[in-house]
């Protein structure tokens, strides 16, 4: 099995009587985009600081690229690029100057650093702003420059803490697409911390739901969705034109169907109506055949799946899940 590039084991951080992170276990593999999703104050940033060796765990371990972050913080920093939610740049210097300064701190020879800087600025869509002072940049441009800044040392992992904060919707879309492309082309592992559901859902391979210092669920969207299906039931959504007594009778007659429920007002004759069929297993095909066989017109049919919004609220409302 492939060695995890990030491995947290029983990671705990307490500040006096307050425990910010509580026994966190997490593995992230090479090339993965992992979303750490949770409300503000959940402990996401504290976890990131321990991964970077900037905060010492009370107990447990944080290993990044095979290194214990608490014991080898400098080595970890060489391998990891970190972009905080509020990036600091020299406002009176150009984009290139800022990148060259970061490259110098990482002991990259000037000729190589300059070559990398121009290539990265082109990659993040800032080739037209190479000579502009950063003080004139919009929030979105600063975030793009931030990506170039963490990438100039060619890290194995990049950690992004609320990277879309304060950016307009179009800027968010472009930045997320950029992160996804960079991960794919550069074979980067990305840990993205956010409290924005739909943004995490767009690009992350897996998501960890983080609340009150604990990871309460972890997996891809389908895996998390399956955990919310009560008693392993399947729900099938229908749109039917011309629903009639025979339609209901045929569906009720299917062995796996548990119940039918209308999701809108009783329709007038031949109008489209919306239904949910609860089943003990997936019989979507049989349901479709039953509707058509009754003489009704099947407008639409799909197995109900939970989106990240449903998953988030169901898990968070229950604290530990359902």
Coordinates of C-alpha atoms in Angstrom, one line a residue:
X1 CA 0.0 0.0 0.0
X2 CA 1.2 3.5 -0.8
X3 CA 2.7 5.4 2.1
X4 CA 0.5 8.3 3.2
X5 CA 2.1 11.7 2.6
X6 CA 0.2 13.2 5.6
X7 CA -0.4 11.0 8.6
X8 CA -2.0 12.3 11.8
X9 CA -2.3 9.9 14.7
X10 CA -4.2 10.8 17.9
X11 CA -3.2 14.4 17.3
X12 CA -4.3 16.5 20.3
X13 CA -3.8 20.2 21.2
X14 CA -4.9 21.7 24.4
X15 CA -4.7 25.3 25.6
X16 CA -5.2 25.2 29.3
X17 CA -8.7 23.9 29.9
X18 CA -9.7 24.2 26.2
X19 CA -8.9 21.3 23.9
X20 CA -8.8 22.6 20.3
X21 CA -8.0 19.3 18.6
X22 CA -9.1 16.0 20.1
X23 CA -7.3 12.8 19.1
X24 CA -7.4 13.4 15.3
X25 CA -6.5 10.5 13.0
X26 CA -6.1 11.3 9.3
X27 CA -4.2 10.0 6.3
X28 CA -3.8 11.8 3.0
X29 CA -2.2 10.1 0.0
X30 CA 0.1 11.5 -2.8
X31 CA -1.8 13.4 -5.4
X32 CA -5.0 13.7 -3.5
X33 CA -7.0 16.9 -2.9
X34 CA -8.4 16.6 0.6
X35 CA -10.9 19.0 2.0
X36 CA -10.9 19.8 5.7
X37 CA -14.4 21.1 6.2
X38 CA -15.8 22.7 9.3
X39 CA -17.1 25.9 10.8
X40 CA -14.9 28.7 12.1
X41 CA -13.4 27.7 15.4
X42 CA -13.5 24.0 14.7
X43 CA -9.8 23.5 15.1
X44 CA -8.8 23.4 11.4
X45 CA -6.0 26.1 11.6
X46 CA -4.6 24.6 14.8
X47 CA -4.3 21.3 13.1
X48 CA -2.5 22.9 10.1
X49 CA -0.1 24.7 12.5
X50 CA 0.8 21.3 14.1
X51 CA 1.3 19.8 10.7
X52 CA 3.8 22.6 9.8
X53 CA 5.7 22.3 13.1
X54 CA 4.5 25.8 14.1
X55 CA 2.6 24.5 17.1
X56 CA 3.6 21.5 19.3
X57 CA 1.0 18.8 19.9
X58 CA -0.1 18.1 23.5
X59 CA -0.1 14.5 22.5
X60 CA -0.1 12.4 19.3
X61 CA 1.9 12.9 16.2
X62 CA 1.7 14.7 12.9
X63 CA 3.9 13.2 10.1
X64 CA 4.2 15.0 6.8
X65 CA 6.3 13.5 4.0
X66 CA 7.5 10.8 6.4
X67 CA 8.8 13.4 8.9
X68 CA 7.5 14.1 12.4
X69 CA 6.6 17.8 12.2
X70 CA 7.3 18.5 15.9
X71 CA 10.8 17.0 15.7
X72 CA 11.7 18.1 12.2
X73 CA 9.9 21.4 11.6
X74 CA 12.6 22.9 9.2
X75 CA 12.7 19.8 7.0
X76 CA 8.9 19.7 6.9
X77 CA 8.8 23.4 5.9
X78 CA 11.1 22.7 3.0
X79 CA 8.7 20.1 1.6
X80 CA 5.4 21.9 2.3
X81 CA 4.0 25.1 0.9
X82 CA 1.5 26.9 3.1
X83 CA -0.9 29.6 2.1
X84 CA -2.7 31.2 5.1
X85 CA -6.1 32.9 4.7
X86 CA -4.4 36.4 4.8
X87 CA -1.2 36.4 2.8
X88 CA 1.5 39.0 3.5
X89 CA 3.5 40.5 0.6
X90 CA 5.7 43.5 0.2
X91 CA 3.1 45.9 -1.1
X92 CA 5.6 48.3 -2.7
X93 CA 7.4 45.5 -4.7
X94 CA 6.3 43.8 -7.8
X95 CA 5.0 40.2 -8.1
X96 CA 8.3 39.0 -9.5
X97 CA 10.2 40.7 -6.6
X98 CA 8.1 39.0 -4.0
X99 CA 8.6 35.6 -5.6
X100 CA 12.3 36.2 -5.9
X101 CA 12.5 37.1 -2.2
X102 CA 10.7 33.8 -1.2
X103 CA 13.0 31.9 -3.6
X104 CA 16.1 33.5 -1.9
X105 CA 14.8 32.4 1.5
X106 CA 14.7 28.9 0.1
X107 CA 18.3 29.2 -1.2
X108 CA 17.2 28.9 -4.9
X109 CA 19.9 30.3 -7.2
X110 CA 18.8 33.6 -8.7
X111 CA 18.8 32.6 -12.3
X112 CA 16.7 29.5 -11.6
X113 CA 14.5 31.5 -9.3
X114 CA 13.7 34.1 -11.9
X115 CA 12.9 31.4 -14.5
X116 CA 10.5 29.7 -12.0
X117 CA 8.9 33.0 -11.1
X118 CA 8.0 34.0 -14.6
X119 CA 6.7 30.4 -15.4
X120 CA 4.6 30.3 -12.2
X121 CA 3.1 33.8 -12.8
X122 CA 2.1 32.6 -16.3
X123 CA 0.6 29.4 -14.8
X124 CA -1.5 31.3 -12.3
X125 CA -2.7 33.8 -14.8
X126 CA -0.7 36.8 -13.7
X127 CA 1.6 37.2 -16.7
X128 CA 0.1 40.6 -17.4
X129 CA 0.8 41.8 -13.9
X130 CA 4.5 40.7 -13.6
X131 CA 5.8 44.3 -13.1
X132 CA 2.8 45.7 -11.1
X133 CA 3.2 46.4 -7.5
X134 CA 1.4 44.0 -5.3
X135 CA -0.3 46.9 -3.4
X136 CA -2.5 47.4 -6.5
X137 CA -3.6 43.8 -6.7
X138 CA -7.2 42.7 -6.0
X139 CA -7.9 40.0 -3.4
X140 CA -8.2 37.4 -6.2
X141 CA -4.9 38.4 -7.7
X142 CA -3.2 38.2 -4.3
X143 CA -4.5 34.6 -3.9
X144 CA -3.1 33.7 -7.3
X145 CA 0.2 35.2 -6.3
X146 CA 0.0 33.3 -3.1
X147 CA -0.3 30.0 -5.0
X148 CA 2.8 31.0 -7.1
X149 CA 4.6 31.9 -3.8
X150 CA 4.0 28.5 -2.2
X151 CA 4.9 26.7 -5.4
X152 CA 8.2 28.4 -6.2
X153 CA 10.2 26.0 -3.9
X154 CA 8.5 23.0 -5.6
X155 CA 6.9 21.5 -2.5
X156 CA 5.5 18.0 -2.3
X157 CA 2.4 19.2 -0.4
X158 CA 0.5 22.5 -0.4
X159 CA -1.8 23.5 2.5
X160 CA -4.4 26.1 1.7
X161 CA -6.2 27.7 4.6
X162 CA -9.5 29.3 3.4
X163 CA -8.0 30.2 0.0
X164 CA -11.2 31.7 -1.4
X165 CA -12.0 34.0 1.5
X166 CA -13.1 37.4 0.3
X167 CA -13.1 36.5 -3.4
X168 CA -16.0 37.2 -5.8
X169 CA -17.9 34.1 -7.2
X170 CA -16.1 34.2 -10.6
X171 CA -12.8 34.6 -8.9
X172 CA -13.6 31.6 -6.7
X173 CA -14.4 29.4 -9.7
X174 CA -11.2 30.4 -11.4
X175 CA -9.1 29.8 -8.3
X176 CA -10.6 26.4 -7.6
X177 CA -10.0 25.4 -11.2
X178 CA -6.4 26.6 -11.0
X179 CA -5.8 24.5 -7.8
X180 CA -7.3 21.4 -9.4
X181 CA -5.1 21.9 -12.6
X182 CA -2.0 22.5 -10.6
X183 CA -2.6 19.4 -8.5
X184 CA -3.1 17.3 -11.6
X185 CA -0.2 18.7 -13.7
X186 CA 2.4 19.0 -10.9
X187 CA 1.3 15.8 -9.1
X188 CA 0.8 17.9 -5.9
X189 CA -1.0 16.8 -2.8
X190 CA -3.4 19.5 -1.6
X191 CA -4.9 19.9 1.8
X192 CA -7.7 22.6 1.6
X193 CA -9.3 23.9 4.7
X194 CA -12.6 25.7 4.3
X195 CA -16.1 26.2 5.7
X196 CA -17.6 26.6 2.2
X197 CA -19.5 23.4 1.3
X198 CA -19.9 23.8 -2.4
X199 CA -16.3 24.9 -3.0
X200 CA -14.9 21.8 -1.2
X201 CA -17.3 19.6 -3.1
X202 CA -16.2 20.9 -6.5
X203 CA -12.5 19.8 -6.4
X204 CA -11.8 17.5 -3.4
X205 CA -11.4 13.8 -3.8
X206 CA -12.2 13.2 -0.1
X207 CA -13.6 15.4 2.7
X208 CA -13.2 15.3 6.4
X209 CA -16.0 16.9 8.5
X210 CA -14.4 18.6 11.4
X211 CA -16.3 20.0 14.4
X212 CA -15.4 20.9 17.9
X213 CA -11.8 19.6 17.4
X214 CA -12.9 16.2 16.2
X215 CA -13.2 14.4 12.8
X216 CA -16.8 13.2 12.8
X217 CA -16.8 11.7 9.3
X218 CA -14.4 11.2 6.5
X219 CA -14.7 9.9 2.9
X220 CA -15.7 10.8 -0.6
X221 CA -19.2 12.2 -1.2
X222 CA -20.7 8.9 -2.1
X223 CA -19.3 7.2 1.0
X224 CA -20.5 10.0 3.3
X225 CA -23.9 10.0 1.5
X226 CA -24.3 6.2 2.1
X227 CA -23.8 6.7 5.8
X228 CA -26.9 8.9 5.9
X229 CA -29.2 6.3 4.3
X230 CA -31.4 5.3 7.3
X231 CA -31.6 1.5 7.6
X232 CA -29.8 1.1 4.3
X233 CA -32.9 2.3 2.5
X234 CA -32.9 3.6 -1.1
X235 CA -35.0 6.5 -2.1
X236 CA -36.0 7.0 -5.8
X237 CA -37.3 10.3 -7.0
X238 CA -39.9 10.2 -9.8
X239 CA -41.6 12.7 -12.1
X240 CA -44.7 11.3 -13.6
X241 CA -47.3 12.6 -16.0
X242 CA -50.7 11.0 -15.8
X243 CA -50.3 9.3 -12.4
X244 CA -53.2 6.9 -11.8
X245 CA -54.5 4.2 -9.5
X246 CA -52.8 1.5 -11.5
X247 CA -49.5 3.4 -11.2
X248 CA -49.8 3.3 -7.4
X249 CA -50.9 -0.3 -7.5
X250 CA -48.0 -1.5 -9.6
X251 CA -45.5 0.3 -7.4
X252 CA -47.1 -0.9 -4.2
X253 CA -46.9 -4.4 -5.6
X254 CA -43.1 -4.4 -6.0
X255 CA -41.6 -6.5 -3.2
X256 CA -38.8 -4.0 -2.3
X257 CA -41.0 -0.9 -2.2
X258 CA -41.7 0.3 1.3
X259 CA -43.8 3.4 0.7
X260 CA -44.8 6.1 -1.8
X261 CA -45.0 9.8 -1.0
X262 CA -46.0 12.7 -3.1
X263 CA -43.7 15.7 -2.9
X264 CA -46.1 18.3 -4.3
X265 CA -49.8 19.2 -4.3
X266 CA -52.3 16.7 -5.7
X267 CA -52.1 17.3 -9.5
X268 CA -54.9 17.9 -11.9
X269 CA -55.4 15.2 -14.5
X270 CA -52.5 14.6 -16.8
X271 CA -50.2 17.1 -15.0
X272 CA -46.7 16.2 -13.8
X273 CA -46.4 15.1 -10.2
X274 CA -43.3 14.4 -8.1
X275 CA -42.9 11.3 -5.9
X276 CA -40.4 9.6 -3.7
X277 CA -40.4 5.8 -3.5
X278 CA -38.7 4.3 -0.4
X279 CA -37.2 0.9 -1.1
X280 CA -35.3 -1.8 0.8
X281 CA -32.9 -2.0 -2.1
X282 CA -32.2 -0.3 -5.4
X283 CA -35.0 -1.3 -7.8
X284 CA -34.9 1.8 -10.0
X285 CA -35.3 -0.2 -13.2
X286 CA -38.4 -2.0 -11.9
X287 CA -40.0 1.2 -10.7
X288 CA -39.5 2.7 -14.2
X289 CA -41.1 -0.3 -15.8
X290 CA -44.0 -0.3 -13.4
X291 CA -44.8 3.4 -14.1
X292 CA -44.6 2.9 -17.9
X293 CA -46.6 -0.3 -17.7
X294 CA -49.4 1.6 -15.9
X295 CA -49.9 3.8 -18.9
X296 CA -48.4 6.9 -17.2
X297 CA -45.6 8.9 -18.8
X298 CA -42.2 8.7 -17.0
X299 CA -40.7 12.2 -17.2
X300 CA -37.7 11.7 -14.9
X301 CA -36.3 9.1 -12.4
X302 CA -33.2 9.0 -10.3
X303 CA -31.9 7.5 -7.1
X304 CA -31.8 10.1 -4.4
X305 CA -28.3 11.1 -3.4
X306 CA -27.3 13.4 -0.6
X307 CA -25.2 16.4 -1.6
X308 CA -22.4 17.8 0.7
X309 CA -24.9 20.3 2.1
X310 CA -27.2 17.5 3.3
X311 CA -24.2 15.5 4.6
X312 CA -22.8 18.5 6.4
X313 CA -25.9 19.5 8.2
X314 CA -27.0 15.9 9.1
X315 CA -23.6 15.1 10.6
X316 CA -23.1 18.4 12.3
X317 CA -26.7 18.6 13.8
X318 CA -26.0 15.2 15.4
X319 CA -22.5 16.1 16.6
X320 CA -21.2 12.6 16.2
X321 CA -23.2 11.7 13.0
X322 CA -26.9 10.7 13.0

